[in-house]
Coordinates of C-alpha atoms in Angstrom, one line a residue:
M7 CA 113.0 6.0 61.6
S8 CA 113.0 9.4 60.0
I9 CA 111.5 9.5 56.5
S10 CA 113.3 11.9 54.1
N11 CA 111.5 11.2 50.8
L12 CA 108.4 9.2 49.9
I13 CA 106.6 8.8 46.5
V14 CA 104.2 6.3 44.9
H15 CA 104.0 5.6 41.1
E16 CA 101.6 3.2 39.4
I17 CA 102.4 0.7 36.6
Q18 CA 99.3 -0.6 34.8
K19 CA 99.7 -4.0 33.2
H20 CA 97.2 -6.8 32.9
E21 CA 98.1 -10.5 33.0
G22 CA 98.6 -12.0 29.6
E23 CA 99.6 -8.6 28.0
R24 CA 103.1 -7.4 27.2
K25 CA 102.3 -3.6 27.2
A26 CA 102.7 -1.7 30.5
I27 CA 101.9 1.9 31.2
L28 CA 103.7 4.1 33.8
I29 CA 101.6 6.6 35.6
A30 CA 104.2 8.7 37.4
R31 CA 103.3 11.1 40.3
P32 CA 104.9 14.5 39.5
N33 CA 106.0 15.3 43.0
E34 CA 106.7 13.6 46.3
N35 CA 103.9 12.3 48.6
P36 CA 103.7 14.3 51.9
V37 CA 105.3 12.6 54.9
D38 CA 102.2 12.6 57.1
S39 CA 100.7 10.2 59.7
Q40 CA 99.3 8.0 57.0
A41 CA 102.6 7.7 55.2
E42 CA 104.4 6.9 58.5
A43 CA 101.7 4.2 59.3
L44 CA 102.2 2.6 55.9
S45 CA 106.0 2.7 56.3
A46 CA 105.7 1.0 59.7
Q47 CA 103.5 -1.7 58.2
V48 CA 105.8 -2.3 55.3
T49 CA 108.8 -2.6 57.6
N50 CA 107.0 -5.1 59.8
L51 CA 106.1 -7.3 56.8
F52 CA 109.6 -6.9 55.3
N53 CA 111.3 -8.2 58.4
R54 CA 109.4 -11.5 58.5
S55 CA 110.9 -14.7 57.1
G56 CA 112.1 -15.3 53.6
M57 CA 114.8 -12.6 53.3
N58 CA 117.5 -12.7 50.6
T59 CA 120.6 -10.6 50.7
G60 CA 123.3 -9.6 48.3
R61 CA 125.2 -6.7 46.7
F62 CA 125.2 -5.0 43.3
A63 CA 127.0 -6.9 40.5
N64 CA 127.9 -3.4 39.1
P65 CA 128.0 -1.1 42.1
Q66 CA 128.6 2.1 40.2
G67 CA 126.4 1.2 37.2
S68 CA 127.2 0.1 33.6
D69 CA 125.6 0.0 30.2
E70 CA 124.9 -3.7 30.7
G71 CA 122.8 -5.4 33.3
S72 CA 120.7 -3.6 35.9
Q73 CA 120.5 0.2 35.6
L74 CA 119.5 0.7 39.3
P75 CA 123.0 1.1 40.7
G76 CA 123.8 3.6 37.9
L77 CA 120.6 5.6 38.7
L78 CA 121.6 5.7 42.4
Y79 CA 125.2 6.8 41.5
K80 CA 123.7 9.6 39.4
H81 CA 121.1 10.9 41.8
F82 CA 122.2 10.1 45.4
K83 CA 125.0 12.4 46.6
D84 CA 126.1 13.4 50.1
N85 CA 123.3 11.4 51.8
D86 CA 120.6 13.1 49.8
F87 CA 118.6 12.9 46.5
A88 CA 118.8 16.1 44.5
D89 CA 115.5 15.2 42.8
F90 CA 113.8 12.2 44.4
A91 CA 110.8 12.4 42.1
A92 CA 113.0 12.3 39.0
F93 CA 115.1 9.4 40.4
T94 CA 112.1 7.3 41.2
K95 CA 110.5 8.0 37.8
D96 CA 113.6 6.8 36.1
C97 CA 113.6 3.7 38.4
A98 CA 110.0 3.0 37.7
A99 CA 110.6 3.3 33.9
E100 CA 113.4 0.8 34.2
Y101 CA 111.2 -1.5 36.3
L102 CA 108.6 -1.3 33.6
K103 CA 111.1 -2.6 31.0
H104 CA 111.7 -5.8 33.1
L105 CA 108.0 -6.2 33.8
E106 CA 107.0 -6.0 30.1
S107 CA 109.3 -9.0 29.4
V108 CA 107.0 -11.3 31.4
E109 CA 103.6 -11.8 29.9
E110 CA 102.1 -13.4 33.0
A111 CA 103.1 -10.6 35.4
E112 CA 100.8 -7.8 36.5
G113 CA 101.4 -4.2 37.4
G114 CA 100.8 -2.4 40.7
L115 CA 102.0 0.4 42.9
L116 CA 105.7 1.1 43.2
W117 CA 106.4 2.7 46.6
F118 CA 109.8 4.4 47.1
N119 CA 110.8 5.4 50.6
H120 CA 114.2 7.0 51.5
Y121 CA 114.7 7.1 55.3
E122 CA 117.4 7.5 57.9
L123 CA 117.9 5.2 60.9
H124 CA 120.8 5.5 63.4
D125 CA 122.7 7.8 61.0
T126 CA 122.4 5.2 58.2
H127 CA 120.4 6.0 55.0
F128 CA 118.1 3.3 53.4
L129 CA 115.9 3.1 50.4
Y130 CA 112.8 0.9 50.1
I131 CA 111.4 0.0 46.7
V132 CA 108.2 -2.0 47.2
M133 CA 105.6 -3.4 44.8
L134 CA 102.2 -3.0 46.4
K135 CA 98.9 -4.2 45.1
R136 CA 95.3 -2.8 45.2
K137 CA 92.4 -4.9 46.6
K138 CA 88.7 -4.5 46.7
G139 CA 87.1 -3.7 50.1
I140 CA 83.8 -2.6 51.7
G141 CA 83.5 0.9 53.0
L142 CA 81.0 2.4 55.4
G143 CA 79.8 6.0 54.6
A144 CA 78.7 8.7 57.1
D145 CA 75.1 7.7 56.5
L146 CA 76.1 4.1 57.3
S147 CA 75.6 3.0 53.7
L148 CA 77.9 0.3 52.3
S149 CA 80.0 0.8 49.2
Q150 CA 82.8 -0.9 47.4
I151 CA 86.2 0.8 47.7
E152 CA 89.8 0.2 46.6
Q153 CA 92.6 0.0 49.1
I154 CA 96.2 -1.1 49.4
E155 CA 96.7 -4.8 50.3
M156 CA 98.8 -4.9 53.4
E157 CA 98.3 -8.5 54.6
K158 CA 101.5 -9.5 52.7
L159 CA 104.3 -8.0 50.6
H160 CA 104.6 -9.1 47.0
M161 CA 108.1 -7.9 46.3
A162 CA 110.3 -5.6 48.2
L163 CA 113.8 -4.3 48.2
R164 CA 115.8 -2.4 50.8
I165 CA 119.2 -0.9 50.1
N166 CA 121.6 0.3 52.8
L167 CA 122.6 3.4 50.8
T168 CA 125.3 4.4 53.3
A169 CA 127.1 1.0 53.0
W170 CA 126.7 1.0 49.2
Q171 CA 128.1 4.5 48.8
S172 CA 131.1 3.7 51.1
G173 CA 132.1 0.8 48.9
D174 CA 131.3 -1.7 51.7
E175 CA 131.9 -5.3 50.6
G176 CA 129.1 -6.6 52.8
R177 CA 125.6 -7.5 51.8
Y178 CA 124.0 -4.1 51.7
I179 CA 120.9 -5.3 49.7
A180 CA 118.0 -7.1 51.3
F181 CA 115.0 -8.2 49.4
R182 CA 112.0 -10.6 49.5
F183 CA 109.4 -12.0 47.2
G184 CA 106.6 -13.0 49.5
R185 CA 104.7 -15.6 47.7
A186 CA 105.5 -14.2 44.2
P187 CA 105.7 -16.9 41.5
K188 CA 109.1 -17.7 40.0
F189 CA 108.6 -15.6 36.9
E190 CA 108.0 -12.5 39.0
S191 CA 110.9 -13.2 41.4
E192 CA 113.3 -13.6 38.4
Y193 CA 112.4 -10.3 36.7
F194 CA 112.6 -8.5 40.1
T195 CA 116.1 -10.0 40.7
H196 CA 117.2 -8.8 37.3
F197 CA 115.8 -5.3 38.0
I198 CA 117.9 -5.2 41.2
G199 CA 121.0 -6.5 39.6
C200 CA 122.0 -8.5 42.7
D201 CA 125.2 -10.4 42.8
E202 CA 124.8 -14.0 44.0
P203 CA 121.8 -13.5 46.3
K204 CA 121.8 -15.5 49.5
A205 CA 118.7 -16.6 51.5
A206 CA 118.9 -15.5 55.1
A207 CA 117.4 -18.7 56.4
K208 CA 119.9 -20.9 54.5
E209 CA 122.9 -18.8 55.8
T210 CA 121.6 -18.9 59.3
R211 CA 121.3 -22.7 59.1
K212 CA 124.9 -22.8 57.9
L213 CA 125.9 -20.8 61.0
V214 CA 124.1 -23.3 63.2
D215 CA 125.9 -26.2 61.6
L216 CA 129.2 -24.3 61.8
T217 CA 128.8 -23.8 65.5
S218 CA 128.0 -27.5 66.1
A219 CA 130.9 -28.6 63.8
F220 CA 133.3 -26.3 65.8
C221 CA 132.2 -27.7 69.1
Q222 CA 132.6 -31.3 67.9
A223 CA 136.0 -30.7 66.2
E224 CA 137.4 -29.1 69.4
G225 CA 135.9 -31.8 71.6
I226 CA 134.1 -29.2 73.8
P227 CA 132.2 -30.9 76.7
S228 CA 128.5 -31.1 76.2
K229 CA 127.6 -28.6 79.0
Q230 CA 130.1 -26.0 77.8
A231 CA 129.0 -26.5 74.2
N232 CA 125.3 -25.9 75.1
E233 CA 126.3 -22.7 77.0
F234 CA 128.2 -21.5 74.0
K235 CA 125.4 -22.3 71.6
K236 CA 123.0 -20.4 73.8
V237 CA 125.3 -17.3 73.7
V238 CA 125.5 -17.5 69.9
S239 CA 121.7 -17.8 69.7
E240 CA 121.1 -14.8 71.9
H241 CA 123.7 -12.7 70.0
C242 CA 122.0 -13.7 66.7
Q243 CA 118.6 -12.9 67.9
S244 CA 119.6 -9.4 69.1
K245 CA 121.0 -8.7 65.6
A246 CA 117.7 -9.9 64.0
E247 CA 115.7 -7.7 66.3
E248 CA 117.9 -4.7 65.5
R249 CA 117.7 -5.6 61.8
E250 CA 121.4 -5.5 61.5
P251 CA 123.8 -8.1 59.8
L252 CA 125.7 -10.4 62.0
E253 CA 129.5 -10.4 61.5
I254 CA 131.1 -13.8 61.8
K255 CA 134.1 -12.3 63.5
D256 CA 131.8 -11.3 66.4
I257 CA 131.1 -15.0 67.0
A258 CA 134.9 -15.7 66.8
S259 CA 135.3 -13.0 69.6
Q260 CA 132.8 -15.0 71.7
V261 CA 134.9 -18.1 71.1
E262 CA 138.1 -16.3 72.2
S263 CA 136.5 -14.9 75.4
R264 CA 135.2 -18.3 76.4
F265 CA 138.0 -20.6 75.2
S266 CA 141.2 -19.3 73.6
V267 CA 142.7 -17.3 70.7
E268 CA 143.7 -20.5 69.0
Q269 CA 140.2 -21.9 69.1
A270 CA 138.8 -18.5 67.8
N271 CA 141.2 -18.9 64.8
K272 CA 140.0 -22.5 64.4
F273 CA 136.4 -21.3 64.3
L274 CA 137.3 -18.8 61.5
E275 CA 139.2 -21.5 59.7
I276 CA 136.2 -23.9 59.7
A277 CA 133.9 -21.0 58.7
D278 CA 136.1 -20.4 55.6
S279 CA 136.5 -24.0 54.7
D280 CA 135.0 -25.6 51.6
S281 CA 132.3 -27.2 53.9
F282 CA 130.9 -23.8 54.9
K283 CA 132.4 -20.9 53.0
M284 CA 130.5 -18.4 55.3
E285 CA 130.1 -14.8 54.2
K286 CA 131.8 -12.3 56.5
E287 CA 128.4 -11.1 57.5
I288 CA 124.9 -12.5 57.2
F289 CA 121.4 -11.5 58.0
V290 CA 119.8 -13.8 60.6
E291 CA 116.4 -15.4 60.4
K292 CA 115.2 -16.3 63.9
A293 CA 113.3 -19.4 63.0
A294 CA 116.4 -21.0 61.6
L295 CA 118.2 -20.6 65.0
K296 CA 116.1 -23.2 66.8
K297 CA 118.6 -26.1 66.2
L298 CA 121.3 -24.2 68.2
T299 CA 119.5 -24.7 71.5
R300 CA 116.9 -27.4 70.7
L301 CA 117.1 -31.0 69.6
S302 CA 114.1 -32.3 67.6
G303 CA 112.9 -34.9 65.3
S304 CA 109.7 -36.5 64.1
S305 CA 108.3 -39.5 62.4
R306 CA 104.8 -40.3 61.2
A307 CA 103.8 -41.4 64.8
L308 CA 106.2 -39.4 67.0
T309 CA 107.4 -35.8 67.4
L310 CA 110.0 -35.0 70.0
S311 CA 111.6 -31.7 70.8
F312 CA 113.6 -30.4 73.9
D313 CA 116.2 -27.9 75.0
S314 CA 119.7 -29.3 74.3
E315 CA 120.8 -28.4 77.8
L316 CA 118.5 -31.1 79.2
L317 CA 120.6 -33.8 77.6
G318 CA 122.8 -35.3 80.3
E319 CA 120.5 -33.9 83.0
S320 CA 116.8 -34.9 83.0
I321 CA 117.3 -36.6 79.6
K322 CA 119.8 -39.4 79.2
F323 CA 120.8 -40.9 75.8
D324 CA 122.3 -44.4 75.4
A325 CA 124.2 -44.4 72.2
D326 CA 124.7 -48.2 72.1
S327 CA 120.9 -48.9 72.2
G328 CA 119.8 -45.7 70.6
T329 CA 117.3 -44.9 73.4
L330 CA 116.4 -41.9 75.5
V331 CA 115.4 -42.0 79.1
I332 CA 113.3 -38.9 80.1
K333 CA 112.7 -37.8 83.7
D334 CA 110.7 -34.9 85.0
L335 CA 108.0 -35.2 82.3
P336 CA 105.6 -32.2 81.7
K337 CA 102.7 -32.5 84.1
S338 CA 100.1 -32.4 81.3
L339 CA 101.8 -35.4 79.5
L340 CA 102.2 -37.2 82.8
K341 CA 98.5 -37.0 83.5
Q342 CA 97.7 -38.3 80.1
L343 CA 100.0 -41.3 80.5
Q344 CA 98.6 -42.0 84.0
A345 CA 95.1 -41.9 82.6
V346 CA 95.7 -44.4 79.7
S347 CA 97.6 -46.7 82.0
D348 CA 94.7 -47.1 84.5

């Protein structure tokens, strides 16, 4: 990641008040080791679970709705911001308008970071909060200090500027709320101006269900189906690690290489059906992939989970009686069973 521009502004607003004050930094923050460390921490927190994705409702801006795309259209040209400080000040002033409409909301630090990764330009807009801490002076005396809270992100937005500027129809916006209450997530969504936001976890679960539905509709034997699901899972995980969207046509290509062109077309047909209506590309959430390669279930007294490839091998299922027969038990469980049976 190569940071091009970085600046922090502050919005002061107390809970229970409408009035907010913008304290704008006049020029950019230096891109030093501390800025790079903060950027790395934000990126790590941002890529955890709870992602939402979307695109601008008005990509080039308009008088109505969010003014963010219009500000980008005005200030971002040829992969560069002519005046990053001016752009972010305008953005912060627009953010303040949305914040003032919510009495319960509080202010914080607005962190803007324009960076380049693999010839692609991105913009972070992140709401950071201050917190109290204890500092230790040179004479080993203790004192109370203020620092940036980095255990969690409150609200954060990342825009793929390159995709947006090229008119890409994909979901070039990614954002998350952390544990922000609903009234905060709503004003932040209005500030972004995102068209039909989608939760990455929900979209990933739809892909998992789509893969299973395809295997069932085509009558693919259990062993082949499990192998295919494992390939899909690995492909999805690599995209998640690279922080890139997954294109549904890539999964169709996997179908074609393993089965046939006709079945690849069938996969896309199911994906586009009323039952799924999959987007052309989605952001993957790793935790939601588990059902692709594992079977699990629980009740108040029992929890059971195992790799799906074991079904038909060391685990046999009798559909008529609804029972499982499990061989090759884990040694630790086997010892416990032997101990209680003595």
